[in-house]
C-alpha positions as MATLAB code, in Angstrom:
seq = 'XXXXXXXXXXXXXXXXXXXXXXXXXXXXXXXXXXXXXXXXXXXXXXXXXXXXXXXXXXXXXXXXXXXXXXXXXXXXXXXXXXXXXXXXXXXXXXXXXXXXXXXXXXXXXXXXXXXXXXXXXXXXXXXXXXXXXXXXXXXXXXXXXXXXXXX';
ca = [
     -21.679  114.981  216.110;
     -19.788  111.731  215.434;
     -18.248  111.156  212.054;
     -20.356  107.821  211.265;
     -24.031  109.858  212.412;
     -22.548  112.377  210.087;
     -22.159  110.336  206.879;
     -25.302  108.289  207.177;
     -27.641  111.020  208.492;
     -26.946  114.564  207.570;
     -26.681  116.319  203.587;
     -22.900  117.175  203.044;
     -22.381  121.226  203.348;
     -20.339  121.083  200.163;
     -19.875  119.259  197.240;
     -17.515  119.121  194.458;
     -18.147  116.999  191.432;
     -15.103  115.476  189.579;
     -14.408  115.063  185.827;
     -11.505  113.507  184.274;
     -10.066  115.199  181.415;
      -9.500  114.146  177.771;
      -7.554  111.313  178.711;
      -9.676  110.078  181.347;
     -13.106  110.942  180.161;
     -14.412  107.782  182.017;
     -13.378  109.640  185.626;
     -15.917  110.803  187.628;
     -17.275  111.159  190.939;
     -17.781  112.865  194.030;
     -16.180  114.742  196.836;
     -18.392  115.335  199.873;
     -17.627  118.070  202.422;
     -19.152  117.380  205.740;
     -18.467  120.407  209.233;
     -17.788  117.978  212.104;
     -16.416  119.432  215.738;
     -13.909  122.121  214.762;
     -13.462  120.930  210.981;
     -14.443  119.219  208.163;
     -14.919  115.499  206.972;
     -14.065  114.944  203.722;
     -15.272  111.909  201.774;
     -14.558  111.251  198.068;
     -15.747  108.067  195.831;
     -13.845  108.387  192.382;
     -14.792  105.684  189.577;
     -13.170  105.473  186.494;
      -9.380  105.690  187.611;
      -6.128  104.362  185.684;
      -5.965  101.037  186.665;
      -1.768  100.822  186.461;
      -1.969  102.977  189.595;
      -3.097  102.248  193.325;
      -2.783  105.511  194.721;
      -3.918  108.353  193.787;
      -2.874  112.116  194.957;
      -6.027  114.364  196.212;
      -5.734  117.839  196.636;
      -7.997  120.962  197.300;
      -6.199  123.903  195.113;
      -6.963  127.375  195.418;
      -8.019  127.848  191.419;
     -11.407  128.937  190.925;
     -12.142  126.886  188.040;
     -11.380  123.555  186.182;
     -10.123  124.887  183.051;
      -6.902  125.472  181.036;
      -4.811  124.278  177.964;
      -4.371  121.242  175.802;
      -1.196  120.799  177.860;
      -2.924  121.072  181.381;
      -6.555  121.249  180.906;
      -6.700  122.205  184.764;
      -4.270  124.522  184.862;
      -6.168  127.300  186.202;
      -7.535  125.324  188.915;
      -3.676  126.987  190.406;
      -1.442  125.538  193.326;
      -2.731  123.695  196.268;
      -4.797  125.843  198.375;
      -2.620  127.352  201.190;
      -3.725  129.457  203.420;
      -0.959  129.411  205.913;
       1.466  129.635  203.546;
       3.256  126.491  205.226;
       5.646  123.828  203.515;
       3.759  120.609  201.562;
       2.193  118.245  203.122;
       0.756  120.543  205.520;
      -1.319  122.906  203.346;
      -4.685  123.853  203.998;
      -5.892  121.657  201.232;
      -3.457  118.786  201.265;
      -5.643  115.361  201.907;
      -4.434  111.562  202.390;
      -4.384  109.703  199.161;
      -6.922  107.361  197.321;
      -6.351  103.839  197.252;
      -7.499  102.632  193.876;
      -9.298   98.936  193.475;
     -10.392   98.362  189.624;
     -10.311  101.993  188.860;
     -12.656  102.612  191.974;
     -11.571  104.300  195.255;
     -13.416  105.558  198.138;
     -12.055  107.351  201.022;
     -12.715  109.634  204.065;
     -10.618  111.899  205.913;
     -10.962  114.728  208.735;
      -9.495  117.924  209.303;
      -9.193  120.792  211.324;
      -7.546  123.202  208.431;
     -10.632  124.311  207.141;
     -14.285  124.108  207.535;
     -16.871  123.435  204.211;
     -17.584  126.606  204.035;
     -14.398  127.965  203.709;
     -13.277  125.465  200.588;
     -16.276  126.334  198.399;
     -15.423  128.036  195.343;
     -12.217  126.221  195.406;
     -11.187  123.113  193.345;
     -10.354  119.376  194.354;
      -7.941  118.144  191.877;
      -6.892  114.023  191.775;
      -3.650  113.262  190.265;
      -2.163  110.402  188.559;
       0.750  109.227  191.228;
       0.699  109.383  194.790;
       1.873  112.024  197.013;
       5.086  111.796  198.359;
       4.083  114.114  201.513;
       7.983  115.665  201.152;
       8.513  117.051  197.743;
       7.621  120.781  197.797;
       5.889  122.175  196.657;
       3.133  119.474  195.855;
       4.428  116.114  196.644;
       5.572  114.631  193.313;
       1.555  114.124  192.802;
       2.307  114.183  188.711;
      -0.370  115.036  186.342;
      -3.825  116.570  187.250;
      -6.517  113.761  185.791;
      -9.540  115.154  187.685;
     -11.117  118.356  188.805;
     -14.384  119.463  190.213;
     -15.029  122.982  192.003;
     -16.735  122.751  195.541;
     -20.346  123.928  195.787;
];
């Protein structure tokens, strides 16, 4: 199946829908998770975004949950997923950034590290900088402002 046939025609396998915490209660949105070939397309649409920023980090971690303290309200959703065990940016769940536009950002990515069905349960985290793609062990992403687990 071709990636375009895939995003206009067919349900995605997998879903995970993203909150922003306290200080971003206006964050929300979706992150669709699509099997194509050998892997998995993986489209997110965020709305609601810091506008001082243009990228933003996204990340599938290997947390459970979107929970945690005042301090990190989504600290149990744990490090990025890893199932290789493999240096940053080439975990399992390590995706290309968002480019935010107006506190909107949509973007689409494939990958052959995991297929939907694999990454439910999990959680997709967005952060407030971009990733780096060299500082270990989570590319100098900063702050977790989003979280939704994968369904």
């Amino acid at each position: 199946m071709k990636i375009c046939d895939c995003l206009h025609h067919t349900p995605p396998c997998a879903v995970a829908l993203v909150r922003g915490d306290k200080a971003h209660g206006g964050l929300c949105g979706e992150v669709r998770f699509y099997p194509v070939g050998r892997g998995t397309l993986v489209e997110a649409e965020i709305s609601g975004l810091p506008m001082e920023c243009s990228f933003f980090a996204l990340h599938i971690h290997e947390g459970r949950c979107c929970t945690g303290e005042e301090a990190d309200p989504f600290q149990d959703a744990g490090a990025h997923w890893n199932l290789l065990g493999t240096e940053h940016p080439m975990h399992t769940g390590d995706l290309p950034a968002l480019l935010g536009n107006s506190g909107y950002a949509w973007g689409a990515a494939y990958t052959e590290r995991f297929c939907p069905a694999q990454a439910r349960g999990r959680t997709v985290i967005v952060h407030a900088l971009p990733d780096d793609y060299k500082t270990q062990p989570s590319g100098g992403a900063g702050e977790k402002i989003g979280c939704g687990v994968i369904r």
